[in-house]
C-alpha cells in the first residue's frame, strides 16, 4: 500500500457517521490547521445511530437529542459540514471528489467513511415494508407500527430483535421470523440464543425459527402475508426487513479501489489508492491474527477506526489494536459483545445465562477470543484486555466466580495486540 501524502492542505471526509465525525474531530484535536470538509448525504448533522432502533423509534427522544454534538460544534471546530450532499464521483489520481450538486472538491487526503446500508430482500416491497438504517427511517416505521398495530420482523439479528422490543413498547403485536434455527445464531452460543428468545417470549413476541420465506405479498385489506416453504403463514400490518448490512462501497468500486468484504485497507486504514483512506462499517480491516480480516459493524469500532484513520492521514499512524465490541439493548437488558464470537465456539460461562446475569467467554486453544455479557460491563472490559494480550488462561479459574476475572492466572502471552482501551 502507498504511503499517505505528506503535504496536507485539504482533508475531505465522505460520510458523517461516527467514523467520519470522529476523524474530523481528531484532525482538529491533533492540531491540523488545513481545511476539513465533512460530507454526509443525510440531512441531519452527525447523530448517534444506535438510537434509531431504540429511543428514536419509540419516540422517547426527539431527533435533536440524538445529535452527536451541539450544532455549533462543527463551526467552532472549523469543520465544513456539508449535510444532505452525496459524493458521486471520486478520481483518486486527480484527487478530486464530485458532489451531486456538481461541485468538485480537490483534496490532499480523502477518508471514505460511507458506512453501510440495510440489505434488502428481492421482491419484498410495499407501502408498509421498511428497512431501518437512518434517522429518517424511524418516524415512518413508528407511524406505521402505531397505525397498523402489528409488526412482522424478517430477520432475528440484533436490529430485528431491538425493533421487536421497541415495537412491543409501542403496544404492537410482534412476530419475528428467523431463517436459522435460533436468534443471533451466528454470534452467540445456543444457551444465549435461548435466553434471548425467552426474553422476547416473556414480552409476548412470537419468535419463529427455521423460517424459509418463500413469499411476502399484500392482501386485499392492506396487510402483508408471509409464507414459508413448510406452509406456515403470518400476517401483519407492518413489515421490517432486517436481514443484515451491506457495506456502502459504490464510490470506492467506481473509483477502482480494492474492495472485498468492504473497502480493503491496511493496518493504517490506507486503501489501494494513494491518499485515500477508509474506516468504519465500510472498511474491511486486518484483524489481530495473521490473515484475519473483518468489518466492525459496531459503534465503538467505527469510532476507534475514524480516530486511527485521522492519525494515519496526518502521517502519524498509530498501531490499531482495538478489540471490537458492541452492545444491544432489549427490554432494558444490555447485551455486550467483544472480539470474535461464533455459535460453535467453546464457551466458559461465569454467572447464569438463564438469570440474564453472566459473562460467556469464547475460548479457542485455551485462549479467550470473544465474550458475550449481560449486566457485567466490567467483566467485558477485562475480557477485552485478555483477548488483546492474546495468551492462554487457566480455564478452571476462568469458570470459577470466586476468582475475580482480573486474577485469573495467565498462561503464555502471545502479545498479539496491546491491551484494549
Ligand atoms: C438501527 C441501528 C442500531 C444500531 N445499534 C447499535 C448498538 O446498539 N450498538 C452498537 O455497537 N452498534 C449499533 N449499530 C451499529 C453502529 O451504529 C454502526 O456500526 C456505526 O454507526 C457505523 O458508523 P460509520 O460511521 O462507519 O457508518 P454510518 O453510521 O453508516 O455512517 C456513514 C454515513 O455516510 C453516508 N454516506 C454513504 N455514502 C455517501 C456518499 N456517497 N456521500 C455522502 N454520504 C454518504 C451515510 O448516509 C451515512 O450517513 C446500530 C446500527 C443501526 C443501523
GROMACS .gro file of C-alpha atoms in nm, residues 14-419:
model
  406
   14UNK     CA    1  -1.719   1.123   0.285
   15UNK     CA    2  -1.978   1.008   0.540
   16UNK     CA    3  -2.074   1.200   0.853
   17UNK     CA    4  -2.143   0.897   1.072
   18UNK     CA    5  -1.937   0.825   1.380
   19UNK     CA    6  -1.628   0.717   1.183
   20UNK     CA    7  -1.624   1.032   0.968
   21UNK     CA    8  -1.716   1.267   1.253
   22UNK     CA    9  -1.451   1.118   1.485
   23UNK     CA   10  -1.189   1.151   1.214
   24UNK     CA   11  -1.278   1.518   1.160
   25UNK     CA   12  -1.262   1.592   1.531
   26UNK     CA   13  -0.931   1.409   1.566
   27UNK     CA   14  -0.773   1.603   1.281
   28UNK     CA   15  -0.850   1.920   1.473
   29UNK     CA   16  -0.757   1.789   1.818
   30UNK     CA   17  -0.423   1.677   1.673
   31UNK     CA   18  -0.358   2.031   1.554
   32UNK     CA   19  -0.428   2.006   1.181
   33UNK     CA   20  -0.492   2.360   1.056
   34UNK     CA   21  -0.585   2.294   0.695
   35UNK     CA   22  -0.933   2.259   0.550
   36UNK     CA   23  -1.152   1.976   0.682
   37UNK     CA   24  -1.468   1.903   0.482
   38UNK     CA   25  -1.720   1.652   0.620
   39UNK     CA   26  -1.980   1.542   0.367
   40UNK     CA   27  -2.293   1.349   0.458
   41UNK     CA   28  -2.587   1.256   0.241
   42UNK     CA   29  -2.826   1.258   0.535
   43UNK     CA   30  -2.993   1.594   0.605
   44UNK     CA   31  -2.902   1.598   0.974
   45UNK     CA   32  -2.568   1.671   1.142
   46UNK     CA   33  -2.387   1.364   1.283
   47UNK     CA   34  -2.604   1.172   1.529
   48UNK     CA   35  -2.597   0.859   1.746
   49UNK     CA   36  -2.717   0.592   1.506
   50UNK     CA   37  -2.781   0.328   1.777
   51UNK     CA   38  -3.077   0.540   1.896
   52UNK     CA   39  -3.252   0.473   1.563
   53UNK     CA   40  -3.384   0.131   1.669
   54UNK     CA   41  -3.435   0.232   2.032
   55UNK     CA   42  -3.525   0.578   2.168
   56UNK     CA   43  -3.581   0.743   1.830
   57UNK     CA   44  -3.805   0.463   1.708
   58UNK     CA   45  -4.004   0.455   2.031
   59UNK     CA   46  -4.040   0.833   2.018
   60UNK     CA   47  -3.880   0.863   2.365
   61UNK     CA   48  -3.638   1.124   2.231
   62UNK     CA   49  -3.666   1.383   1.956
   63UNK     CA   50  -3.416   1.388   1.669
   64UNK     CA   51  -3.219   1.681   1.821
   65UNK     CA   52  -3.147   1.473   2.132
   66UNK     CA   53  -2.973   1.211   1.919
   67UNK     CA   54  -2.721   1.463   1.785
   68UNK     CA   55  -2.359   1.369   1.842
   69UNK     CA   56  -2.263   1.730   1.919
   70UNK     CA   57  -2.436   2.066   1.961
   71UNK     CA   58  -2.498   2.221   1.618
   72UNK     CA   59  -2.243   2.496   1.689
   73UNK     CA   60  -1.961   2.242   1.739
   74UNK     CA   61  -1.875   2.197   1.373
   75UNK     CA   62  -1.835   2.568   1.308
   76UNK     CA   63  -1.639   2.613   1.629
   77UNK     CA   64  -1.401   2.342   1.517
   78UNK     CA   65  -1.379   2.494   1.168
   79UNK     CA   66  -1.509   2.170   1.019
   80UNK     CA   67  -1.704   2.240   0.699
   81UNK     CA   68  -2.005   2.016   0.744
   82UNK     CA   69  -2.195   1.969   0.418
   83UNK     CA   70  -2.515   1.783   0.507
   84UNK     CA   71  -2.759   1.647   0.250
   85UNK     CA   72  -2.491   1.612  -0.019
   86UNK     CA   73  -2.394   1.288  -0.191
   87UNK     CA   74  -2.042   1.229  -0.317
   88UNK     CA   75  -2.097   1.079  -0.661
   89UNK     CA   76  -1.755   1.051  -0.820
   90UNK     CA   77  -1.405   1.001  -0.688
   91UNK     CA   78  -1.100   1.046  -0.906
   92UNK     CA   79  -0.823   0.906  -0.688
   93UNK     CA   80  -0.545   1.004  -0.933
   94UNK     CA   81  -0.653   1.363  -0.982
   95UNK     CA   82  -0.755   1.379  -0.614
   96UNK     CA   83  -1.097   1.519  -0.684
   97UNK     CA   84  -1.439   1.440  -0.546
   98UNK     CA   85  -1.759   1.545  -0.718
   99UNK     CA   86  -2.082   1.601  -0.528
  100UNK     CA   87  -2.439   1.553  -0.651
  101UNK     CA   88  -2.467   1.934  -0.668
  102UNK     CA   89  -2.196   1.931  -0.936
  103UNK     CA   90  -1.939   2.090  -0.706
  104UNK     CA   91  -1.590   1.939  -0.732
  105UNK     CA   92  -1.357   1.938  -0.433
  106UNK     CA   93  -0.981   1.892  -0.454
  107UNK     CA   94  -0.824   1.704  -0.167
  108UNK     CA   95  -0.483   1.611  -0.043
  109UNK     CA   96  -0.629   1.320   0.154
  110UNK     CA   97  -0.972   1.163   0.148
  111UNK     CA   98  -1.143   0.938   0.401
  112UNK     CA   99  -1.422   0.710   0.287
  113UNK     CA  100  -1.645   0.662   0.595
  114UNK     CA  101  -1.952   0.566   0.396
  115UNK     CA  102  -2.084   0.308   0.644
  116UNK     CA  103  -2.337   0.052   0.538
  117UNK     CA  104  -2.693   0.018   0.422
  118UNK     CA  105  -2.966  -0.227   0.510
  119UNK     CA  106  -2.969  -0.539   0.294
  120UNK     CA  107  -3.296  -0.577   0.105
  121UNK     CA  108  -3.485  -0.889   0.002
  122UNK     CA  109  -3.561  -0.922  -0.367
  123UNK     CA  110  -3.928  -0.888  -0.444
  124UNK     CA  111  -4.020  -0.775  -0.091
  125UNK     CA  112  -4.166  -0.425  -0.105
  126UNK     CA  113  -4.482  -0.233  -0.025
  127UNK     CA  114  -4.605   0.081   0.147
  128UNK     CA  115  -4.567  -0.066   0.495
  129UNK     CA  116  -4.249  -0.265   0.428
  130UNK     CA  117  -3.943  -0.100   0.582
  131UNK     CA  118  -3.573  -0.129   0.641
  132UNK     CA  119  -3.403   0.063   0.920
  133UNK     CA  120  -3.066   0.233   0.894
  134UNK     CA  121  -3.101   0.607   0.936
  135UNK     CA  122  -3.282   0.861   1.147
  136UNK     CA  123  -3.514   0.935   0.855
  137UNK     CA  124  -3.632   0.571   0.860
  138UNK     CA  125  -3.750   0.581   1.223
  139UNK     CA  126  -4.054   0.814   1.206
  140UNK     CA  127  -4.231   0.638   0.913
  141UNK     CA  128  -4.170   0.297   1.072
  142UNK     CA  129  -4.307   0.412   1.407
  143UNK     CA  130  -4.610   0.572   1.240
  144UNK     CA  131  -4.685   0.251   1.051
  145UNK     CA  132  -4.646   0.033   1.363
  146UNK     CA  133  -4.880   0.262   1.555
  147UNK     CA  134  -5.134   0.278   1.272
  148UNK     CA  135  -5.145  -0.096   1.196
  149UNK     CA  136  -5.081  -0.228   1.548
  150UNK     CA  137  -4.884  -0.528   1.425
  151UNK     CA  138  -4.529  -0.588   1.308
  152UNK     CA  139  -4.361  -0.876   1.127
  153UNK     CA  140  -3.984  -0.865   1.167
  154UNK     CA  141  -3.799  -1.060   0.900
  155UNK     CA  142  -3.458  -1.146   1.043
  156UNK     CA  143  -3.378  -1.214   1.408
  157UNK     CA  144  -3.041  -1.037   1.426
  158UNK     CA  145  -2.951  -0.750   1.658
  159UNK     CA  146  -3.154  -0.481   1.482
  160UNK     CA  147  -3.454  -0.710   1.428
  161UNK     CA  148  -3.453  -0.803   1.798
  162UNK     CA  149  -3.421  -0.441   1.908
  163UNK     CA  150  -3.706  -0.327   1.685
  164UNK     CA  151  -3.922  -0.613   1.812
  165UNK     CA  152  -3.862  -0.492   2.168
  166UNK     CA  153  -3.931  -0.128   2.076
  167UNK     CA  154  -4.249  -0.221   1.889
  168UNK     CA  155  -4.373  -0.404   2.198
  169UNK     CA  156  -4.319  -0.086   2.397
  170UNK     CA  157  -4.547   0.082   2.140
  171UNK     CA  158  -4.812  -0.181   2.211
  172UNK     CA  159  -4.790  -0.366   1.877
  173UNK     CA  160  -4.832  -0.738   1.825
  174UNK     CA  161  -4.491  -0.859   1.711
  175UNK     CA  162  -4.371  -1.168   1.527
  176UNK     CA  163  -4.005  -1.235   1.447
  177UNK     CA  164  -3.925  -1.469   1.158
  178UNK     CA  165  -3.573  -1.610   1.161
  179UNK     CA  166  -3.427  -1.829   0.886
  180UNK     CA  167  -3.181  -2.006   1.117
  181UNK     CA  168  -3.270  -2.248   1.397
  182UNK     CA  169  -3.215  -1.975   1.659
  183UNK     CA  170  -3.187  -1.599   1.708
  184UNK     CA  171  -2.845  -1.431   1.659
  185UNK     CA  172  -2.725  -1.775   1.566
  186UNK     CA  173  -2.400  -1.675   1.401
  187UNK     CA  174  -2.258  -1.490   1.700
  188UNK     CA  175  -2.398  -1.633   2.023
  189UNK     CA  176  -2.394  -1.986   2.166
  190UNK     CA  177  -2.719  -2.186   2.186
  191UNK     CA  178  -2.784  -2.109   2.557
  192UNK     CA  179  -2.755  -1.734   2.499
  193UNK     CA  180  -2.977  -1.761   2.194
  194UNK     CA  181  -3.236  -1.948   2.402
  195UNK     CA  182  -3.216  -1.678   2.670
  196UNK     CA  183  -3.273  -1.402   2.414
  197UNK     CA  184  -3.567  -1.590   2.261
  198UNK     CA  185  -3.711  -1.631   2.614
  199UNK     CA  186  -3.670  -1.258   2.675
  200UNK     CA  187  -3.884  -1.193   2.368
  201UNK     CA  188  -4.140  -1.463   2.455
  202UNK     CA  189  -4.171  -1.318   2.807
  203UNK     CA  190  -4.262  -0.993   2.637
  204UNK     CA  191  -4.523  -1.163   2.417
  205UNK     CA  192  -4.325  -1.162   2.095
  206UNK     CA  193  -4.389  -1.463   1.876
  207UNK     CA  194  -4.042  -1.589   1.776
  208UNK     CA  195  -4.049  -1.832   1.481
  209UNK     CA  196  -3.726  -2.000   1.370
  210UNK     CA  197  -3.630  -2.222   1.074
  211UNK     CA  198  -3.841  -1.999   0.852
  212UNK     CA  199  -3.753  -2.039   0.484
  213UNK     CA  200  -3.953  -1.747   0.349
  214UNK     CA  201  -4.090  -1.811   0.000
  215UNK     CA  202  -4.317  -1.512  -0.045
  216UNK     CA  203  -4.442  -1.191   0.105
  217UNK     CA  204  -4.746  -1.036  -0.057
  218UNK     CA  205  -5.001  -0.773   0.027
  219UNK     CA  206  -5.353  -0.900   0.088
  220UNK     CA  207  -5.671  -0.714  -0.008
  221UNK     CA  208  -5.702  -0.549   0.337
  222UNK     CA  209  -5.352  -0.398   0.304
  223UNK     CA  210  -5.178  -0.635   0.544
  224UNK     CA  211  -4.871  -0.833   0.448
  225UNK     CA  212  -4.882  -1.212   0.434
  226UNK     CA  213  -4.557  -1.404   0.466
  227UNK     CA  214  -4.542  -1.768   0.362
  228UNK     CA  215  -4.268  -2.017   0.450
  229UNK     CA  216  -4.161  -2.320   0.245
  230UNK     CA  217  -4.319  -2.552   0.504
  231UNK     CA  218  -4.659  -2.385   0.453
  232UNK     CA  219  -4.665  -2.168   0.769
  233UNK     CA  220  -4.808  -1.820   0.714
  234UNK     CA  221  -4.804  -1.497   0.915
  235UNK     CA  222  -4.977  -1.169   0.860
  236UNK     CA  223  -4.918  -0.818   0.993
  237UNK     CA  224  -4.983  -0.456   0.903
  238UNK     CA  225  -4.617  -0.353   0.908
  239UNK     CA  226  -4.306  -0.541   0.796
  240UNK     CA  227  -3.945  -0.472   0.889
  241UNK     CA  228  -3.681  -0.640   0.673
  242UNK     CA  229  -3.369  -0.668   0.891
  243UNK     CA  230  -3.152  -0.921   0.718
  244UNK     CA  231  -2.810  -0.765   0.762
  245UNK     CA  232  -2.596  -0.476   0.649
  246UNK     CA  233  -2.402  -0.435   0.328
  247UNK     CA  234  -2.101  -0.203   0.319
  248UNK     CA  235  -2.156   0.115   0.114
  249UNK     CA  236  -1.877   0.082  -0.140
  250UNK     CA  237  -2.033   0.232  -0.454
  251UNK     CA  238  -1.792   0.524  -0.472
  252UNK     CA  239  -1.489   0.305  -0.397
  253UNK     CA  240  -1.578   0.044  -0.659
  254UNK     CA  241  -1.640   0.305  -0.928
  255UNK     CA  242  -1.304   0.466  -0.842
  256UNK     CA  243  -1.128   0.133  -0.894
  257UNK     CA  244  -1.024   0.084  -0.531
  258UNK     CA  245  -0.965  -0.265  -0.400
  259UNK     CA  246  -1.290  -0.386  -0.244
  260UNK     CA  247  -1.377  -0.722  -0.100
  261UNK     CA  248  -1.600  -0.754   0.209
  262UNK     CA  249  -1.585  -0.373   0.227
  263UNK     CA  250  -1.314  -0.130   0.119
  264UNK     CA  251  -0.983  -0.309   0.166
  265UNK     CA  252  -0.744  -0.121   0.395
  266UNK     CA  253  -0.414  -0.200   0.560
  267UNK     CA  254  -0.347  -0.167   0.933
  268UNK     CA  255  -0.326   0.211   0.891
  269UNK     CA  256  -0.658   0.246   0.707
  270UNK     CA  257  -0.490   0.313   0.372
  271UNK     CA  258  -0.683   0.190   0.071
  272UNK     CA  259  -0.521   0.074  -0.252
  273UNK     CA  260  -0.519   0.436  -0.377
  274UNK     CA  261  -0.256   0.685  -0.262
  275UNK     CA  262  -0.402   0.944  -0.023
  276UNK     CA  263  -0.736   0.765   0.009
  277UNK     CA  264  -0.829   0.607   0.342
  278UNK     CA  265  -1.134   0.417   0.465
  279UNK     CA  266  -1.277   0.348   0.812
  280UNK     CA  267  -1.591   0.231   0.991
  281UNK     CA  268  -1.859  -0.008   0.871
  282UNK     CA  269  -1.747   0.039   0.509
  283UNK     CA  270  -1.390  -0.079   0.572
  284UNK     CA  271  -1.254  -0.432   0.558
  285UNK     CA  272  -0.968  -0.417   0.807
  286UNK     CA  273  -0.695  -0.658   0.920
  287UNK     CA  274  -0.775  -0.846   1.243
  288UNK     CA  275  -0.540  -0.928   1.529
  289UNK     CA  276  -0.436  -1.264   1.387
  290UNK     CA  277  -0.242  -1.314   1.068
  291UNK     CA  278  -0.460  -1.319   0.761
  292UNK     CA  279  -0.781  -1.239   0.954
  293UNK     CA  280  -0.993  -0.952   0.819
  294UNK     CA  281  -1.323  -0.815   0.943
  295UNK     CA  282  -1.580  -0.536   0.923
  296UNK     CA  283  -1.674  -0.390   1.261
  297UNK     CA  284  -2.046  -0.306   1.234
  298UNK     CA  285  -2.036  -0.168   1.589
  299UNK     CA  286  -2.045   0.192   1.705
  300UNK     CA  287  -1.727   0.191   1.915
  301UNK     CA  288  -1.531   0.011   1.646
  302UNK     CA  289  -1.629   0.271   1.385
  303UNK     CA  290  -1.534   0.550   1.625
  304UNK     CA  291  -1.195   0.397   1.707
  305UNK     CA  292  -1.125   0.343   1.337
  306UNK     CA  293  -1.215   0.703   1.249
  307UNK     CA  294  -0.972   0.829   1.513
  308UNK     CA  295  -0.694   0.596   1.398
  309UNK     CA  296  -0.752   0.686   1.032
  310UNK     CA  297  -0.712   1.056   1.117
  311UNK     CA  298  -0.373   0.982   1.273
  312UNK     CA  299  -0.269   0.799   0.957
  313UNK     CA  300  -0.388   1.086   0.739
  314UNK     CA  301  -0.168   1.319   0.944
  315UNK     CA  302   0.127   1.092   0.879
  316UNK     CA  303   0.143   0.975   1.243
  317UNK     CA  304  -0.009   0.629   1.221
  318UNK     CA  305  -0.071   0.453   1.550
  319UNK     CA  306  -0.089   0.075   1.566
  320UNK     CA  307  -0.460  -0.013   1.558
  321UNK     CA  308  -0.509  -0.265   1.833
  322UNK     CA  309  -0.877  -0.243   1.906
  323UNK     CA  310  -1.065  -0.546   2.027
  324UNK     CA  311  -1.401  -0.476   1.865
  325UNK     CA  312  -1.702  -0.456   2.093
  326UNK     CA  313  -2.063  -0.351   2.076
  327UNK     CA  314  -2.391  -0.371   2.260
  328UNK     CA  315  -2.760  -0.422   2.208
  329UNK     CA  316  -3.038  -0.310   2.439
  330UNK     CA  317  -3.363  -0.504   2.451
  331UNK     CA  318  -3.635  -0.466   2.718
  332UNK     CA  319  -3.391  -0.281   2.944
  333UNK     CA  320  -3.127  -0.558   2.925
  334UNK     CA  321  -2.796  -0.466   2.765
  335UNK     CA  322  -2.615  -0.748   2.589
  336UNK     CA  323  -2.248  -0.669   2.523
  337UNK     CA  324  -2.023  -0.841   2.271
  338UNK     CA  325  -1.646  -0.835   2.237
  339UNK     CA  326  -1.395  -0.987   1.999
  340UNK     CA  327  -1.495  -1.258   1.757
  341UNK     CA  328  -1.769  -1.487   1.883
  342UNK     CA  329  -1.921  -1.777   1.697
  343UNK     CA  330  -2.216  -2.003   1.763
  344UNK     CA  331  -1.994  -2.312   1.769
  345UNK     CA  332  -1.717  -2.174   1.990
  346UNK     CA  333  -1.636  -2.340   2.318
  347UNK     CA  334  -1.765  -2.105   2.593
  348UNK     CA  335  -1.669  -2.074   2.958
  349UNK     CA  336  -1.965  -1.923   3.146
  350UNK     CA  337  -1.948  -1.716   3.463
  351UNK     CA  338  -2.284  -1.647   3.628
  352UNK     CA  339  -2.618  -1.764   3.499
  353UNK     CA  340  -2.737  -1.724   3.142
  354UNK     CA  341  -3.093  -1.818   3.239
  355UNK     CA  342  -3.093  -1.544   3.505
  356UNK     CA  343  -2.967  -1.291   3.248
  357UNK     CA  344  -2.658  -1.214   3.454
  358UNK     CA  345  -2.350  -1.370   3.301
  359UNK     CA  346  -2.029  -1.348   3.103
  360UNK     CA  347  -1.976  -1.619   2.841
  361UNK     CA  348  -1.617  -1.625   2.722
  362UNK     CA  349  -1.536  -1.788   2.388
  363UNK     CA  350  -1.213  -1.983   2.421
  364UNK     CA  351  -1.008  -2.138   2.141
  365UNK     CA  352  -0.699  -2.342   2.234
  366UNK     CA  353  -0.737  -2.208   2.591
  367UNK     CA  354  -0.712  -1.854   2.456
  368UNK     CA  355  -1.003  -1.610   2.505
  369UNK     CA  356  -1.115  -1.479   2.164
  370UNK     CA  357  -1.451  -1.319   2.241
  371UNK     CA  358  -1.721  -1.269   2.502
  372UNK     CA  359  -2.089  -1.202   2.547
  373UNK     CA  360  -2.212  -1.049   2.871
  374UNK     CA  361  -2.537  -0.932   3.023
  375UNK     CA  362  -2.521  -0.698   3.322
  376UNK     CA  363  -2.142  -0.729   3.356
  377UNK     CA  364  -1.969  -0.439   3.179
  378UNK     CA  365  -1.656  -0.469   3.398
  379UNK     CA  366  -1.614  -0.834   3.300
  380UNK     CA  367  -1.636  -0.741   2.937
  381UNK     CA  368  -1.361  -0.483   2.975
  382UNK     CA  369  -1.139  -0.739   3.147
  383UNK     CA  370  -1.200  -1.000   2.879
  384UNK     CA  371  -1.118  -0.744   2.610
  385UNK     CA  372  -0.783  -0.694   2.779
  386UNK     CA  373  -0.730  -1.071   2.794
  387UNK     CA  374  -0.813  -1.101   2.425
  388UNK     CA  375  -0.580  -0.813   2.345
  389UNK     CA  376  -0.297  -0.975   2.536
  390UNK     CA  377  -0.356  -1.289   2.338
  391UNK     CA  378  -0.233  -1.552   2.584
  392UNK     CA  379  -0.378  -1.872   2.723
  393UNK     CA  380  -0.567  -1.874   3.055
  394UNK     CA  381  -0.642  -2.128   3.323
  395UNK     CA  382  -0.991  -2.245   3.225
  396UNK     CA  383  -1.084  -2.373   3.571
  397UNK     CA  384  -1.009  -2.034   3.725
  398UNK     CA  385  -1.188  -1.862   3.437
  399UNK     CA  386  -1.506  -2.053   3.520
  400UNK     CA  387  -1.470  -2.000   3.897
  401UNK     CA  388  -1.676  -1.699   4.007
  402UNK     CA  389  -1.484  -1.685   4.336
  403UNK     CA  390  -1.174  -1.586   4.137
  404UNK     CA  391  -1.201  -1.229   4.008
  405UNK     CA  392  -1.155  -1.218   3.631
  406UNK     CA  393  -0.863  -0.983   3.679
  407UNK     CA  394  -0.696  -1.251   3.896
  408UNK     CA  395  -0.735  -1.540   3.654
  409UNK     CA  396  -0.383  -1.676   3.605
  410UNK     CA  397  -0.249  -1.617   3.258
  411UNK     CA  398  -0.061  -1.874   3.057
  412UNK     CA  399   0.187  -1.781   2.791
  413UNK     CA  400   0.133  -1.431   2.648
  414UNK     CA  401   0.147  -1.429   2.274
  415UNK     CA  402   0.145  -1.050   2.257
  416UNK     CA  403  -0.094  -1.035   1.965
  417UNK     CA  404  -0.205  -0.686   2.048
  418UNK     CA  405  -0.170  -0.440   2.334
  419UNK     CA  406  -0.444  -0.410   2.598
   0.00000   0.00000   0.00000
